Coordinates of C-alpha atoms in Angstrom, one line a residue:
M2 CA -3.3 24.0 -119.2
S3 CA -0.6 21.3 -118.8
G4 CA 2.3 21.0 -116.4
D5 CA 4.9 21.6 -119.2
G6 CA 3.7 25.1 -119.8
F7 CA 1.7 24.4 -122.9
H8 CA -1.9 25.5 -122.9
V9 CA -4.5 22.9 -123.8
H10 CA -7.9 24.4 -124.7
G11 CA -10.8 22.9 -122.7
P12 CA -14.5 23.7 -122.1
H13 CA -13.7 26.3 -119.5
D14 CA -11.6 28.3 -122.0
H15 CA -14.7 28.9 -124.1
A16 CA -16.8 29.7 -121.0
V17 CA -14.2 32.3 -119.9
E18 CA -14.0 33.8 -123.3
H19 CA -17.8 34.1 -123.3
A20 CA -17.6 35.7 -119.9
A21 CA -15.0 38.2 -121.0
H22 CA -17.5 39.5 -123.6
G23 CA -20.3 39.7 -121.1
S24 CA -21.5 42.9 -119.6
D25 CA -22.7 41.8 -116.2
G26 CA -20.5 42.0 -113.1
F27 CA -20.9 38.3 -112.3
S28 CA -19.4 37.2 -115.6
N29 CA -16.6 39.7 -115.3
N30 CA -15.7 38.5 -111.8
I31 CA -15.5 34.9 -113.1
A32 CA -13.3 36.0 -116.0
V33 CA -10.9 37.9 -113.8
M34 CA -10.9 35.0 -111.2
T35 CA -10.1 32.4 -113.9
A36 CA -7.3 34.5 -115.4
I37 CA -5.7 34.9 -112.0
L38 CA -6.1 31.1 -111.2
A39 CA -4.6 30.2 -114.7
T40 CA -1.6 32.4 -113.9
V41 CA -1.1 30.9 -110.5
G42 CA -1.5 27.4 -111.8
A43 CA 1.0 28.0 -114.6
T44 CA 3.5 29.3 -112.1
F45 CA 3.0 26.2 -109.9
G46 CA 3.3 24.0 -112.9
Y47 CA 6.6 25.6 -113.8
L48 CA 8.0 25.3 -110.3
G49 CA 6.9 21.7 -110.2
G50 CA 8.7 21.0 -113.5
A51 CA 11.8 22.7 -112.2
T52 CA 12.0 20.6 -109.0
Q53 CA 11.4 17.4 -111.1
N54 CA 14.4 18.4 -113.2
D55 CA 16.5 19.0 -110.1
A56 CA 15.5 15.6 -108.7
A57 CA 16.7 13.9 -111.9
L58 CA 19.9 15.9 -111.9
F59 CA 20.6 15.0 -108.3
K60 CA 19.9 11.3 -108.9
N61 CA 22.3 11.4 -111.8
N62 CA 25.0 13.0 -109.6
A63 CA 24.4 10.2 -107.0
A64 CA 24.9 7.5 -109.6
I65 CA 28.2 9.1 -110.8
D66 CA 29.5 9.4 -107.2
K67 CA 28.4 5.8 -106.5
T68 CA 30.4 4.6 -109.6
Q69 CA 33.4 6.6 -108.3
A70 CA 33.1 4.9 -104.9
S71 CA 32.9 1.4 -106.6
N72 CA 36.0 2.1 -108.6
S73 CA 37.8 3.2 -105.5
W74 CA 36.8 0.1 -103.6
N75 CA 38.0 -2.0 -106.5
Y76 CA 41.3 -0.2 -106.4
Y77 CA 41.4 -0.9 -102.6
Q78 CA 40.9 -4.6 -103.2
A79 CA 43.7 -4.6 -105.8
K80 CA 46.1 -3.0 -103.2
S81 CA 44.9 -5.6 -100.6
S82 CA 45.8 -8.4 -102.9
K83 CA 49.3 -7.0 -103.5
Q84 CA 49.7 -6.6 -99.8
N85 CA 48.7 -10.2 -99.2
L86 CA 51.1 -11.4 -101.8
A87 CA 53.9 -9.5 -100.2
E88 CA 53.0 -11.0 -96.8
L89 CA 53.0 -14.5 -98.4
A90 CA 56.3 -13.9 -100.0
M91 CA 57.8 -12.9 -96.6
S92 CA 56.7 -16.2 -95.1
L93 CA 58.4 -18.3 -97.8
P94 CA 61.6 -20.1 -96.8
G95 CA 64.9 -18.6 -97.9
V96 CA 63.4 -15.1 -98.5
D97 CA 64.7 -12.0 -96.9
P98 CA 61.6 -10.4 -95.2
K99 CA 63.1 -7.0 -95.2
K100 CA 62.9 -7.0 -98.9
Y101 CA 59.1 -6.9 -98.8
E102 CA 58.6 -4.8 -95.7
A103 CA 58.8 -1.5 -97.6
D104 CA 56.2 -2.8 -100.1
M105 CA 53.8 -3.8 -97.4
A106 CA 54.1 -0.5 -95.6
R107 CA 53.5 1.3 -98.9
Y108 CA 50.4 -0.8 -99.8
K109 CA 49.0 -0.2 -96.3
S110 CA 49.5 3.5 -96.6
E111 CA 47.9 3.6 -100.1
K112 CA 45.0 1.5 -98.9
E113 CA 44.2 4.0 -96.2
D114 CA 44.1 6.9 -98.7
I115 CA 42.0 4.9 -101.1
K116 CA 39.6 3.9 -98.3
K117 CA 39.0 7.5 -97.3
D118 CA 38.4 8.4 -100.9
A119 CA 35.9 5.6 -101.4
E120 CA 34.0 6.6 -98.2
K121 CA 34.0 10.2 -99.4
W122 CA 32.3 9.2 -102.7
E123 CA 29.8 7.0 -100.9
E124 CA 28.8 9.8 -98.5
S125 CA 28.5 12.2 -101.4
S126 CA 26.3 9.7 -103.3
K127 CA 24.0 9.5 -100.2
E128 CA 23.7 13.2 -100.0
W129 CA 22.8 13.5 -103.6
N130 CA 20.2 10.8 -103.2
H131 CA 18.7 12.6 -100.2
K132 CA 18.5 15.9 -102.2
S133 CA 16.9 14.0 -105.1
D134 CA 14.2 12.5 -102.7
E135 CA 13.5 16.0 -101.2
A136 CA 13.2 17.6 -104.7
M137 CA 10.8 14.9 -105.9
H138 CA 8.7 15.3 -102.8
E139 CA 8.6 19.0 -103.4
H140 CA 7.6 18.3 -107.0
H141 CA 4.6 16.3 -105.8
Q142 CA 3.6 19.2 -103.6
W143 CA 3.7 21.6 -106.6
A144 CA 1.8 19.0 -108.7
L145 CA -1.0 18.9 -106.0
A146 CA -1.1 22.7 -105.9
T147 CA -1.4 22.9 -109.7
T148 CA -4.1 20.3 -109.8
A149 CA -6.1 22.2 -107.2
E150 CA -5.9 25.4 -109.3
Q151 CA -7.0 23.5 -112.4
I152 CA -10.0 22.1 -110.5
A153 CA -10.8 25.6 -109.3
I154 CA -10.8 26.9 -112.9
S155 CA -13.2 24.1 -113.9
L156 CA -15.5 25.0 -111.0
A157 CA -15.4 28.6 -112.1
A158 CA -16.5 27.5 -115.6
I159 CA -19.4 25.6 -114.1
T160 CA -20.2 28.6 -112.0
L161 CA -20.4 30.7 -115.1
L162 CA -22.8 28.3 -116.7
T163 CA -25.0 27.6 -113.7
R164 CA -24.7 31.1 -112.2
K165 CA -24.7 29.6 -108.7
K166 CA -23.0 31.8 -106.1
W167 CA -22.3 28.8 -103.8
M168 CA -20.4 27.2 -106.7
M169 CA -18.3 30.3 -106.8
G170 CA -17.6 30.0 -103.1
L171 CA -16.5 26.4 -103.7
A172 CA -14.2 27.5 -106.5
Y173 CA -12.6 30.1 -104.2
G174 CA -12.2 27.4 -101.5
V175 CA -10.4 25.0 -103.8
A176 CA -8.3 27.8 -105.2
G177 CA -7.3 28.7 -101.6
V178 CA -6.3 25.2 -100.9
G179 CA -4.1 25.2 -104.0
I180 CA -2.5 28.4 -102.9
A181 CA -1.9 27.0 -99.4
L182 CA -0.3 23.9 -100.9
G183 CA 1.9 26.1 -103.1
A184 CA 3.0 28.1 -100.1
F185 CA 3.8 24.9 -98.2
A186 CA 5.9 23.8 -101.1
W187 CA 7.7 27.1 -101.4
F188 CA 8.6 27.2 -97.7
H189 CA 9.5 23.4 -97.7
V190 CA 6.8 22.6 -95.2
D191 CA 4.7 19.4 -95.4
P192 CA 2.0 19.4 -92.7
V193 CA 0.1 16.5 -94.4
G194 CA 3.2 14.4 -94.5
Q195 CA 4.1 15.2 -90.9
M196 CA 0.6 14.3 -89.8
L197 CA 0.7 11.0 -91.7
A198 CA 4.1 10.3 -90.2
K199 CA 2.8 10.9 -86.7
L200 CA -0.2 8.7 -87.3
G201 CA 2.0 6.0 -88.7
G202 CA 4.3 6.2 -85.7
G203 CA 1.4 6.0 -83.4
A204 CA 0.1 2.9 -85.2
V205 CA 3.5 1.2 -84.9
G206 CA 3.7 2.1 -81.2
H207 CA 0.4 0.3 -80.5

């Protein structure tokens, strides 16, 4: 099974198919367990792909707003140049200053509006970048959850071949970890990241 929703046949698929045709309860339990894990893993994979697409969309929006901010600042600089020329003209001998006062006042007023507009686009770009970073982090969480479910499926296949009950327990354990990681991603909680951040902060403090 891949993250894009396509199913790639592996050794565990044949083992599960064999288990489905088996008559003993152990094989049937493995078949049911693997089918459930495959469904959960496919769901996690889909959600991971969706958050990755969101991250790309948000990053694109950030780039668009950054371009808008840059254009606004360029326009601001153009108005500043015109204002400076008007100030220079006022200082020339034989020139009536009142002739340029209105132009200077207009350029100053226009610059304030342009500045607010540029700052608005810059702030919007920062917000989109922040959303993109959050979405990409969530994507990584879904990817870890999906990987855990895939490992659990492989362990289930090994359990079927070896018929070791402790191996089944290991498969259940890894599957549980994957489900927990998926729950953390769903509720936007990252205990591992928070723990690492605290450890990093403590190391810096020392």
